[in-house]
């Protein structure tokens, strides 16, 4: 589903030069469920953003379902991304002036669905993420950290994208809520969705099929999960 | 150091009424190191914000070092808070238009220190939080999630406040970085600082002296940490 080929990413600002990725190659097969782990600052978010077409590599290529995404224009890239990829951001990125319901429905706007149909999908996604319908008419900043995180997850899965990329989806959740989220990812994966998840939590990583280890912008190994 | 007496907090918006705290009483002795744990949405952040004088309760009182904080004007409250309390926010709340150095120095501005002296304290705080001096001239949004979290921690401890309140200080950190942060909290506590920490991580909570359990806006119990 996703092929990352010799990807480099450098950030420059003034005299500051940071090589966030230094030649990363990996391939995520369709229908797999993989985790990415590594120290803070090692390049995980940078890698996921590039896999999710939110950012372009400085060097290297990214193929999604066989398409060489570097050949796409910015506009084609956005359309491709909206259609195929659901993204859970490390900092949620919810829109504060929209309600929770409107936030979750955002990926569905371009689909020409009837209003009730869109709402039904949104409520369904929120429940799958472990959320509560009492949140629907609230604004994101009227929710707790963990509640916002679950709204962000609902928004990422509402359109049933073929690829779900999740950056630390359980960082603000207690163990019980985290388990609901992971259970949902496992179920989506059984239905055929490809899942790539960044996590610092070994218990969460152990629910995936394979763990990629990143350090200083490089892939340094893989681990077989040890479920208990 | 902190006495919370029968505190209630309600949020109203339109027809929505949420009782975030329903009669919480607790007392944190000077020099102790306590954790607060509980499900997402149970009221932990609301409680910490009230303990940190960032918010006022709907009902009930809060005493800090014997002072009845409800008798203070907003201006006196802000001054009292800036002097005594360091706060690590669940969503960091760093200022994007300032550099990392300027962000960390923010609590020191009112102290009339020489510029080199202020910088030295800031660098010291950043290293204690497990940060790196290469971050100093960057902007917060040029850092990874876990790096931003450590800058937020540095800012909270730079002024050596008598009370440190930390809301999920390790949520975005790998195990090694989290241990550096907790080690620092333990050292600050040995020097006399009172620490109150919200965490979902049992390993982190087990480093404190006592764990308060919150559920649905109520204190439901305490736990003795089981260090291994
Ligand atoms: N500004 C607000 N307006 C309305 N309701 C709010 C507001 N802030 C918080 N709440 C509600 O108050 C309750 C407690 O929120 P709080 O942020 O204290 O939870 P928490 O225990 O910190 O959760 P988490 O572990 O997810 O961070 C939640 O149900 C939340 O939806
Ligand atoms: N916009 C930017 N400008 C400059 N440097 C950046 C920028 N974004 C990220 N970096 C740097 O790139 C490196 C990798 O960052 P990244 O966010 O990918 O790390 P991460 O593995 O996700 O960390 P964490 O676990 O803390 O979230 C870090 O050293 C960071 O400081
Ligand atoms: Mg990250
Ligand atoms: Mg909270």
Short mmCIF file of C-alpha atoms and ligand atoms in Angstrom, two decimals:
data_model
loop_
_atom_site.label_atom_id
_atom_site.label_comp_id
_atom_site.label_asym_id
_atom_site.label_seq_id
_atom_site.Cartn_x
_atom_site.Cartn_y
_atom_site.Cartn_z
CA UNK A 1 0.00 0.00 0.00
CA UNK A 2 2.80 2.43 0.90
CA UNK A 3 6.38 2.27 -0.36
CA UNK A 4 8.92 4.72 1.03
CA UNK A 5 12.13 4.73 -1.00
CA UNK A 6 15.38 6.26 0.28
CA UNK A 7 13.60 9.23 1.84
CA UNK A 8 15.55 12.17 3.28
CA UNK A 9 14.07 15.24 4.96
CA UNK A 10 15.96 18.32 5.99
CA UNK A 11 14.59 21.39 7.78
CA UNK A 12 16.49 24.65 7.35
CA UNK A 13 15.80 27.89 9.20
CA UNK A 14 18.47 30.54 9.26
CA UNK A 15 21.71 28.79 10.14
CA UNK A 16 19.84 25.86 11.71
CA UNK A 17 19.98 22.65 9.66
CA UNK A 18 18.22 19.54 10.95
CA UNK A 19 18.28 16.25 9.04
CA UNK A 20 15.06 14.71 10.37
CA UNK A 21 15.21 11.66 8.05
CA UNK A 22 18.47 10.25 6.67
CA UNK A 23 17.65 7.67 4.06
CA UNK A 24 14.58 5.72 5.20
CA UNK A 25 13.17 2.89 3.10
CA UNK A 26 10.22 0.77 4.10
CA UNK A 27 7.24 -0.92 2.57
CA UNK A 28 3.82 -1.37 4.20
CA UNK A 29 1.76 -4.08 2.55
CA UNK A 30 -1.91 -3.55 1.95
CA UNK A 31 -3.96 -4.75 4.90
CA UNK A 32 -1.12 -4.81 7.40
CA UNK A 33 -1.08 -3.16 10.84
CA UNK A 34 2.33 -1.76 11.73
CA UNK A 35 3.75 0.39 14.53
CA UNK A 36 6.63 2.84 14.52
CA UNK A 37 8.56 3.34 17.76
CA UNK A 38 11.63 5.35 18.65
CA UNK A 39 13.00 8.09 20.90
CA UNK A 40 11.46 11.54 20.99
CA UNK A 41 12.88 13.60 18.11
CA UNK A 42 13.95 10.56 16.07
CA UNK A 43 11.83 11.45 13.00
CA UNK A 44 8.61 9.45 13.46
CA UNK A 45 6.16 12.32 12.88
CA UNK A 46 8.22 13.57 9.94
CA UNK A 47 8.09 10.09 8.38
CA UNK A 48 4.34 9.69 8.96
CA UNK A 49 3.63 13.15 7.48
CA UNK A 50 5.57 12.17 4.35
CA UNK A 51 3.78 8.80 4.13
CA UNK A 52 0.50 10.68 4.51
CA UNK A 53 1.37 13.14 1.72
CA UNK A 54 1.18 16.09 4.14
CA UNK A 55 4.80 16.86 3.39
CA UNK A 56 7.24 16.09 0.57
CA UNK A 57 10.66 14.49 1.11
CA UNK A 58 13.85 16.45 0.36
CA UNK A 59 15.08 13.39 -1.52
CA UNK A 60 13.56 9.97 -2.29
CA UNK A 61 10.13 8.80 -3.42
CA UNK A 62 6.80 7.72 -1.95
CA UNK A 63 4.44 5.32 -3.74
CA UNK A 64 0.85 4.85 -2.58
CA UNK A 65 -1.00 1.93 -4.18
CA UNK A 66 1.56 1.98 -6.98
CA UNK A 67 1.23 5.72 -7.73
CA UNK A 68 4.45 7.75 -7.68
CA UNK A 69 3.16 10.60 -5.54
CA UNK A 70 6.04 12.90 -6.41
CA UNK A 71 4.64 13.17 -9.94
CA UNK A 72 1.36 14.57 -8.62
CA UNK A 73 0.68 18.29 -8.48
CA UNK A 74 -0.18 19.79 -5.09
CA UNK A 75 -3.82 19.76 -6.07
CA UNK A 76 -3.79 16.14 -7.23
CA UNK A 77 -1.88 15.22 -4.07
CA UNK A 78 -4.57 16.78 -1.85
CA UNK A 79 -7.38 15.01 -3.71
CA UNK A 80 -5.51 11.67 -3.61
CA UNK A 81 -4.83 12.10 0.10
CA UNK A 82 -8.42 13.06 1.00
CA UNK A 83 -9.69 10.02 -0.80
CA UNK A 84 -7.30 7.37 0.49
CA UNK A 85 -5.82 8.48 3.81
CA UNK A 86 -7.16 9.18 7.29
CA UNK A 87 -4.71 10.98 9.62
CA UNK A 88 -4.68 11.28 13.42
CA UNK A 89 -2.35 14.15 14.37
CA UNK A 90 -0.11 14.14 17.44
CA UNK A 91 -1.62 17.53 18.36
CA UNK A 92 -5.16 16.66 17.16
CA UNK A 93 -5.55 19.74 14.92
CA UNK A 94 -9.28 20.07 15.55
CA UNK A 95 -11.08 23.21 14.36
CA UNK A 96 -12.21 25.19 17.39
CA UNK A 97 -14.91 27.22 15.70
CA UNK A 98 -16.68 24.07 14.45
CA UNK A 99 -18.65 21.68 16.62
CA UNK A 100 -17.38 18.18 17.34
CA UNK A 101 -19.93 16.81 14.84
CA UNK A 102 -18.77 19.20 12.13
CA UNK A 103 -15.14 18.34 12.85
CA UNK A 104 -15.77 14.62 12.42
CA UNK A 105 -17.80 15.17 9.23
CA UNK A 106 -15.05 17.23 7.59
CA UNK A 107 -13.61 14.37 5.45
CA UNK A 108 -17.13 13.58 4.16
CA UNK A 109 -17.94 17.06 2.83
CA UNK A 110 -16.80 16.35 -0.72
CA UNK A 111 -18.85 13.16 -0.97
CA UNK A 112 -22.28 14.60 -1.74
CA UNK A 113 -24.02 12.62 1.02
CA UNK A 114 -27.39 13.54 2.53
CA UNK A 115 -27.10 15.33 5.87
CA UNK A 116 -28.57 12.44 7.91
CA UNK A 117 -26.29 9.93 6.22
CA UNK A 118 -23.22 12.05 7.02
CA UNK A 119 -24.33 12.45 10.63
CA UNK A 120 -24.89 8.72 10.98
CA UNK A 121 -21.35 7.96 9.77
CA UNK A 122 -19.94 10.59 12.14
CA UNK A 123 -21.79 9.24 15.18
CA UNK A 124 -20.72 5.72 14.27
CA UNK A 125 -17.06 6.79 13.99
CA UNK A 126 -17.20 8.62 17.33
CA UNK A 127 -18.62 5.58 19.11
CA UNK A 128 -15.99 3.33 17.52
CA UNK A 129 -13.32 5.69 18.89
CA UNK A 130 -14.77 5.33 22.38
CA UNK A 131 -16.47 8.71 22.35
CA UNK A 132 -19.88 9.85 23.61
CA UNK A 133 -22.75 11.45 21.69
CA UNK A 134 -23.07 14.16 24.36
CA UNK A 135 -19.93 15.70 22.82
CA UNK A 136 -21.45 16.31 19.37
CA UNK A 137 -22.66 19.89 19.86
CA UNK A 138 -19.65 20.97 21.94
CA UNK A 139 -16.57 22.81 20.64
CA UNK A 140 -13.25 20.92 20.86
CA UNK A 141 -11.87 23.25 23.54
CA UNK A 142 -14.79 22.27 25.77
CA UNK A 143 -13.51 18.70 25.90
CA UNK A 144 -10.76 17.09 27.95
CA UNK A 145 -7.44 16.19 26.29
CA UNK A 146 -8.35 12.54 25.92
CA UNK A 147 -11.82 13.38 24.61
CA UNK A 148 -10.28 15.64 21.92
CA UNK A 149 -7.93 12.82 21.00
CA UNK A 150 -10.86 10.49 20.41
CA UNK A 151 -12.64 13.07 18.26
CA UNK A 152 -9.47 13.32 16.16
CA UNK A 153 -9.51 9.53 15.77
CA UNK A 154 -13.18 9.56 14.77
CA UNK A 155 -12.46 12.18 12.09
CA UNK A 156 -9.63 10.05 10.71
CA UNK A 157 -11.76 6.90 10.32
CA UNK A 158 -15.17 8.36 9.41
CA UNK A 159 -14.59 8.10 5.64
CA UNK A 160 -13.39 4.49 5.84
CA UNK A 161 -10.06 5.41 4.21
CA UNK A 162 -7.96 2.51 2.90
CA UNK A 163 -5.00 3.80 4.92
CA UNK A 164 -5.14 5.08 8.52
CA UNK A 165 -2.04 6.88 9.83
CA UNK A 166 -2.14 7.59 13.57
CA UNK A 167 0.46 9.68 15.42
CA UNK A 168 0.42 8.74 19.14
CA UNK A 169 -3.36 8.02 19.15
CA UNK A 170 -3.45 7.00 22.85
CA UNK A 171 -1.00 9.45 24.45
CA UNK A 172 -3.74 11.23 26.42
CA UNK A 173 -5.88 8.22 27.25
CA UNK A 174 -6.23 6.07 30.33
CA UNK A 175 -5.68 2.34 29.84
CA UNK A 176 -9.36 1.47 29.39
CA UNK A 177 -9.95 4.17 26.74
CA UNK A 178 -6.71 3.24 24.97
CA UNK A 179 -7.89 -0.37 24.73
CA UNK A 180 -11.15 0.72 23.07
CA UNK A 181 -9.16 2.65 20.45
CA UNK A 182 -6.78 -0.23 19.74
CA UNK A 183 -9.67 -2.70 19.55
CA UNK A 184 -11.23 -0.44 16.89
CA UNK A 185 -7.99 -0.30 14.91
CA UNK A 186 -7.77 -4.11 15.03
CA UNK A 187 -11.36 -4.39 13.76
CA UNK A 188 -10.79 -1.86 10.95
CA UNK A 189 -7.67 -3.79 10.01
CA UNK A 190 -9.66 -7.05 9.87
CA UNK A 191 -11.99 -5.29 7.41
CA UNK A 192 -9.02 -4.57 5.17
CA UNK A 193 -7.77 -1.14 6.21
CA UNK A 194 -4.02 -0.62 6.37
CA UNK A 195 -2.94 0.91 9.69
CA UNK A 196 0.35 2.65 10.51
CA UNK A 197 0.61 3.87 14.09
CA UNK A 198 3.32 5.80 15.96
CA UNK A 199 3.35 4.98 19.64
CA UNK A 200 5.55 5.18 22.72
CA UNK A 201 3.41 2.56 24.46
CA UNK A 202 4.68 -1.04 24.14
CA UNK A 203 1.28 -2.45 25.10
CA UNK A 204 -0.25 -0.63 22.14
CA UNK A 205 2.58 -1.55 19.75
CA UNK A 206 2.19 -5.21 20.69
CA UNK A 207 -1.29 -5.23 19.13
CA UNK A 208 0.16 -4.57 15.66
CA UNK A 209 1.77 -7.12 13.33
CA UNK A 210 5.21 -5.54 13.16
CA UNK A 211 7.15 -2.77 14.86
CA UNK A 212 9.59 -0.51 12.99
CA UNK A 213 12.31 1.08 15.10
CA UNK A 214 13.57 4.57 14.26
CA UNK A 215 16.57 6.35 15.73
CA UNK A 216 18.19 9.62 14.56
CA UNK A 217 16.25 9.67 11.29
CA UNK A 218 17.11 6.10 10.32
CA UNK A 219 15.30 2.80 10.37
CA UNK A 220 17.42 0.69 12.68
CA UNK A 221 15.42 -2.48 12.88
CA UNK A 222 12.10 -4.26 13.20
CA UNK A 223 10.54 -6.17 16.06
CA UNK A 224 8.02 -8.94 16.23
CA UNK A 225 5.33 -7.92 18.70
CA UNK A 226 5.18 -10.05 21.82
CA UNK A 227 1.48 -10.15 22.66
CA UNK A 228 0.67 -11.49 26.09
CA UNK B 1 0.80 23.60 50.77
CA UNK B 2 -2.51 23.23 48.92
CA UNK B 3 -5.90 22.65 50.54
CA UNK B 4 -8.91 22.02 48.30
CA UNK B 5 -12.19 22.24 50.22
CA UNK B 6 -15.49 20.89 48.86
CA UNK B 7 -14.77 22.16 45.35
CA UNK B 8 -17.41 22.02 42.62
CA UNK B 9 -16.98 23.13 39.00
CA UNK B 10 -19.72 23.39 36.45
CA UNK B 11 -19.38 24.37 32.79
CA UNK B 12 -22.44 25.80 31.07
CA UNK B 13 -22.73 26.56 27.37
CA UNK B 14 -26.17 26.99 25.90
CA UNK B 15 -28.25 24.09 27.18
CA UNK B 16 -25.14 22.01 27.89
CA UNK B 17 -24.37 21.62 31.61
CA UNK B 18 -21.34 19.61 32.67
CA UNK B 19 -20.43 19.10 36.33
CA UNK B 20 -16.68 18.54 35.96
CA UNK B 21 -16.03 18.42 39.74
CA UNK B 22 -18.66 17.33 42.27
CA UNK B 23 -17.39 18.07 45.74
CA UNK B 24 -13.65 17.36 45.83
CA UNK B 25 -11.63 17.84 49.02
CA UNK B 26 -7.97 17.06 49.35
CA UNK B 27 -4.91 18.39 51.04
CA UNK B 28 -1.35 18.30 49.66
CA UNK B 29 1.28 18.76 52.35
CA UNK B 30 4.27 20.95 51.68
CA UNK B 31 7.12 18.93 50.21
CA UNK B 32 5.04 15.96 49.10
CA UNK B 33 4.98 14.41 45.63
CA UNK B 34 1.52 13.22 44.64
CA UNK B 35 -0.10 11.85 41.48
CA UNK B 36 -3.67 12.12 40.25
CA UNK B 37 -5.01 9.31 38.08
CA UNK B 38 -8.42 8.59 36.57
CA UNK B 39 -10.32 7.98 33.35
CA UNK B 40 -10.27 10.48 30.51
CA UNK B 41 -12.88 13.17 31.20
CA UNK B 42 -13.02 12.50 34.94
CA UNK B 43 -12.01 16.05 35.98
CA UNK B 44 -8.24 15.86 36.53
CA UNK B 45 -7.26 18.87 34.39
CA UNK B 46 -10.15 20.89 35.84
CA UNK B 47 -8.95 20.09 39.37
CA UNK B 48 -5.31 20.93 38.58
CA UNK B 49 -6.29 24.24 36.95
CA UNK B 50 -8.22 25.19 40.09
CA UNK B 51 -5.31 24.14 42.35
CA UNK B 52 -3.03 26.22 40.13
CA UNK B 53 -5.30 29.29 40.38
CA UNK B 54 -5.85 29.29 36.60
CA UNK B 55 -9.55 28.85 37.20
CA UNK B 56 -11.95 29.48 40.08
CA UNK B 57 -14.32 26.83 41.49
CA UNK B 58 -18.10 27.24 41.17
CA UNK B 59 -18.34 26.35 44.87
CA UNK B 60 -15.76 25.58 47.55
CA UNK B 61 -12.41 27.08 48.54
CA UNK B 62 -8.71 26.72 47.74
CA UNK B 63 -5.98 27.59 50.23
CA UNK B 64 -2.34 27.90 49.15
CA UNK B 65 0.19 28.13 51.97
CA UNK B 66 -2.65 29.17 54.25
CA UNK B 67 -3.94 31.97 52.00
CA UNK B 68 -7.64 31.81 51.10
CA UNK B 69 -7.21 32.39 47.37
CA UNK B 70 -10.88 33.19 46.80
CA UNK B 71 -10.34 36.44 48.72
CA UNK B 72 -7.72 37.59 46.20
CA UNK B 73 -8.55 39.88 43.31
CA UNK B 74 -7.74 38.59 39.81
CA UNK B 75 -4.60 40.73 39.82
CA UNK B 76 -3.44 39.49 43.23
CA UNK B 77 -4.22 35.94 42.12
CA UNK B 78 -2.02 36.28 39.03
CA UNK B 79 0.86 37.70 41.03
CA UNK B 80 0.51 35.03 43.72
CA UNK B 81 0.42 32.30 41.07
CA UNK B 82 3.43 33.61 39.12
CA UNK B 83 5.45 33.68 42.29
CA UNK B 84 4.56 30.31 43.78
CA UNK B 85 3.40 27.95 41.04
CA UNK B 86 4.96 26.37 37.96
CA UNK B 87 2.48 24.74 35.57
CA UNK B 88 3.01 22.15 32.82
CA UNK B 89 -0.04 22.17 30.54
CA UNK B 90 -1.52 19.07 28.90
CA UNK B 91 -1.32 20.93 25.57
CA UNK B 92 2.00 22.69 26.37
CA UNK B 93 0.72 26.23 25.55
CA UNK B 94 4.07 27.42 24.21
CA UNK B 95 4.25 30.77 22.41
CA UNK B 96 5.05 30.15 18.76
CA UNK B 97 6.37 33.59 17.93
CA UNK B 98 9.00 33.41 20.70
CA UNK B 99 12.11 31.25 20.63
CA UNK B 100 12.46 28.24 22.91
CA UNK B 101 14.85 30.27 25.11
CA UNK B 102 12.36 33.14 25.39
CA UNK B 103 9.56 30.70 26.20
CA UNK B 104 11.51 29.14 29.05
CA UNK B 105 12.54 32.57 30.42
CA UNK B 106 8.96 33.84 30.53
CA UNK B 107 8.40 33.19 34.28
CA UNK B 108 11.64 35.08 35.06
CA UNK B 109 10.76 38.33 33.29
CA UNK B 110 9.37 40.03 36.37
CA UNK B 111 12.43 39.22 38.49
CA UNK B 112 14.82 41.93 37.31
CA UNK B 113 17.68 39.51 36.60
CA UNK B 114 20.61 40.26 34.33
CA UNK B 115 20.24 38.76 30.87
CA UNK B 116 23.09 36.21 31.30
CA UNK B 117 21.71 35.13 34.66
CA UNK B 118 18.26 34.53 33.17
CA UNK B 119 19.77 32.58 30.26
CA UNK B 120 21.79 30.41 32.62
CA UNK B 121 18.68 29.48 34.63
CA UNK B 122 16.81 28.70 31.39
CA UNK B 123 19.57 26.46 30.02
CA UNK B 124 19.80 24.71 33.37
CA UNK B 125 16.04 24.07 33.44
CA UNK B 126 16.06 22.75 29.87
CA UNK B 127 18.86 20.29 30.62
CA UNK B 128 17.07 19.14 33.78
CA UNK B 129 13.98 18.43 31.65
CA UNK B 130 16.08 16.29 29.32
CA UNK B 131 16.27 18.89 26.57
CA UNK B 132 19.12 19.97 24.30
CA UNK B 133 20.73 23.41 23.91
CA UNK B 134 20.44 23.12 20.12
CA UNK B 135 16.73 23.88 20.60
CA UNK B 136 17.22 27.31 22.17
CA UNK B 137 16.99 29.47 19.05
CA UNK B 138 14.23 27.39 17.43
CA UNK B 139 10.52 28.16 17.51
CA UNK B 140 8.29 25.64 19.34
CA UNK B 141 6.63 24.48 16.11
CA UNK B 142 10.06 23.46 14.81
CA UNK B 143 10.31 20.83 17.53
CA UNK B 144 8.83 17.35 17.82
CA UNK B 145 5.90 16.74 20.20
CA UNK B 146 8.08 15.29 22.91
CA UNK B 147 10.64 18.08 22.55
CA UNK B 148 7.89 20.70 22.99
CA UNK B 149 6.72 18.84 26.07
CA UNK B 150 10.16 19.08 27.63
CA UNK B 151 10.37 22.81 26.86
CA UNK B 152 7.02 23.22 28.66
CA UNK B 153 8.48 21.36 31.64
CA UNK B 154 11.60 23.55 31.62
CA UNK B 155 9.44 26.69 31.65
CA UNK B 156 7.47 25.38 34.63
CA UNK B 157 10.57 24.71 36.77
CA UNK B 158 12.89 27.54 35.70
CA UNK B 159 11.80 29.89 38.51
CA UNK B 160 12.15 27.21 41.20
CA UNK B 161 8.50 27.60 42.22
CA UNK B 162 7.51 26.07 45.57
CA UNK B 163 4.71 24.18 43.84
CA UNK B 164 4.98 22.37 40.48
CA UNK B 165 1.72 21.21 38.87
CA UNK B 166 2.20 18.96 35.85
CA UNK B 167 -0.63 17.77 33.57
CA UNK B 168 0.44 14.57 31.78
CA UNK B 169 4.13 15.64 31.59
CA UNK B 170 5.29 12.44 29.86
CA UNK B 171 2.42 11.69 27.45
CA UNK B 172 4.53 12.35 24.35
CA UNK B 173 7.81 10.89 25.60
CA UNK B 174 9.51 7.57 25.04
CA UNK B 175 10.40 5.61 28.17
CA UNK B 176 13.98 6.88 28.42
CA UNK B 177 12.98 10.56 28.12
CA UNK B 178 10.10 10.05 30.58
CA UNK B 179 12.54 8.65 33.14
CA UNK B 180 14.75 11.74 32.84
CA UNK B 181 11.73 13.95 33.57
CA UNK B 182 10.59 11.89 36.56
CA UNK B 183 14.12 11.76 37.94
CA UNK B 184 14.16 15.57 37.80
CA UNK B 185 10.82 15.81 39.62
CA UNK B 186 12.15 13.47 42.31
CA UNK B 187 15.26 15.65 42.72
CA UNK B 188 13.25 18.89 42.87
CA UNK B 189 11.03 17.24 45.45
CA UNK B 190 14.07 16.28 47.55
CA UNK B 191 15.05 19.97 47.49
CA UNK B 192 11.67 20.83 48.98
CA UNK B 193 9.39 21.54 46.04
CA UNK B 194 5.81 20.23 46.23
CA UNK B 195 4.84 18.29 43.12
CA UNK B 196 1.34 17.38 41.91
CA UNK B 197 1.27 15.37 38.69
CA UNK B 198 -1.59 14.06 36.54
CA UNK B 199 -0.61 10.92 34.68
CA UNK B 200 -2.13 7.93 32.89
CA UNK B 201 1.17 6.04 33.25
CA UNK B 202 1.37 3.73 36.28
CA UNK B 203 5.18 3.57 36.05
CA UNK B 204 5.29 7.37 36.43
CA UNK B 205 2.67 7.43 39.21
CA UNK B 206 4.64 4.83 41.15
CA UNK B 207 7.50 7.31 41.57
CA UNK B 208 5.30 9.63 43.66
CA UNK B 209 4.43 9.24 47.36
CA UNK B 210 0.67 8.90 46.95
CA UNK B 211 -1.86 8.48 44.17
CA UNK B 212 -5.29 10.16 44.23
CA UNK B 213 -7.99 8.46 42.16
CA UNK B 214 -10.64 10.56 40.42
CA UNK B 215 -13.77 9.32 38.70
CA UNK B 216 -16.74 11.38 37.41
CA UNK B 217 -15.60 14.53 39.19
CA UNK B 218 -15.16 12.87 42.60
CA UNK B 219 -12.21 11.68 44.61
CA UNK B 220 -12.88 7.96 44.96
CA UNK B 221 -9.78 6.82 46.76
CA UNK B 222 -6.04 6.89 47.23
CA UNK B 223 -3.37 4.34 46.43
CA UNK B 224 0.03 3.64 47.85
CA UNK B 225 2.50 3.51 45.00
CA UNK B 226 4.06 0.10 44.41
CA UNK B 227 7.58 0.88 43.29
CA UNK B 228 9.48 -2.07 41.85
N1 LIG C 1 -14.59 24.53 28.84
C1 LIG C 1 -15.41 23.47 29.04
N2 LIG C 1 -16.72 23.54 28.71
C2 LIG C 1 -17.54 22.47 28.89
N3 LIG C 1 -17.16 21.29 29.41
C3 LIG C 1 -15.85 21.15 29.75
C4 LIG C 1 -14.90 22.22 29.58
N4 LIG C 1 -13.68 21.77 29.98
C5 LIG C 1 -13.85 20.50 30.39
N5 LIG C 1 -15.15 20.11 30.26
C6 LIG C 1 -15.72 18.80 30.60
O1 LIG C 1 -15.40 18.55 31.98
C7 LIG C 1 -15.07 17.16 32.15
C8 LIG C 1 -13.70 17.04 32.79
O2 LIG C 1 -12.70 17.53 31.92
P1 LIG C 1 -11.14 17.46 32.28
O3 LIG C 1 -10.41 18.18 31.19
O4 LIG C 1 -10.91 17.94 33.66
O5 LIG C 1 -10.87 15.89 32.22
P2 LIG C 1 -9.51 15.05 32.42
O6 LIG C 1 -9.72 14.15 33.57
O7 LIG C 1 -8.34 15.98 32.46
O8 LIG C 1 -9.46 14.17 31.10
P3 LIG C 1 -8.20 13.67 30.18
O9 LIG C 1 -7.58 12.53 30.90
O10 LIG C 1 -8.88 13.25 28.91
O11 LIG C 1 -7.28 14.84 29.98
C9 LIG C 1 -15.15 16.51 30.78
O12 LIG C 1 -16.38 15.80 30.67
C10 LIG C 1 -15.11 17.68 29.80
O13 LIG C 1 -15.87 17.39 28.64
N1 LIG C 2 9.53 22.43 11.16
C1 LIG C 2 10.71 22.00 11.66
N2 LIG C 2 11.80 22.82 11.59
C2 LIG C 2 12.99 22.41 12.10
N3 LIG C 2 13.21 21.21 12.67
C3 LIG C 2 12.15 20.35 12.78
C4 LIG C 2 10.85 20.72 12.30
N4 LIG C 2 9.99 19.68 12.56
C5 LIG C 2 10.72 18.73 13.18
N5 LIG C 2 12.01 19.13 13.32
C6 LIG C 2 13.11 18.35 13.91
O1 LIG C 2 13.16 17.10 13.24
C7 LIG C 2 13.44 16.04 14.18
C8 LIG C 2 12.36 14.97 14.09
O2 LIG C 2 11.12 15.49 14.50
P1 LIG C 2 9.83 14.57 14.61
O3 LIG C 2 8.68 15.48 14.96
O4 LIG C 2 9.68 13.76 13.36
O5 LIG C 2 10.19 13.61 15.82
P2 LIG C 2 9.33 12.47 16.54
O6 LIG C 2 10.07 11.20 16.38
O7 LIG C 2 7.91 12.50 16.07
O8 LIG C 2 9.38 12.90 18.08
P3 LIG C 2 8.28 12.78 19.27
O9 LIG C 2 8.31 11.36 19.71
O10 LIG C 2 8.83 13.73 20.30
O11 LIG C 2 6.97 13.23 18.73
C9 LIG C 2 13.53 16.70 15.56
O12 LIG C 2 14.89 16.85 15.92
C10 LIG C 2 12.87 18.04 15.39
O13 LIG C 2 13.45 19.02 16.23
MG1 LIG C 3 6.13 13.07 16.94
MG1 LIG C 4 -6.78 16.37 31.14
#
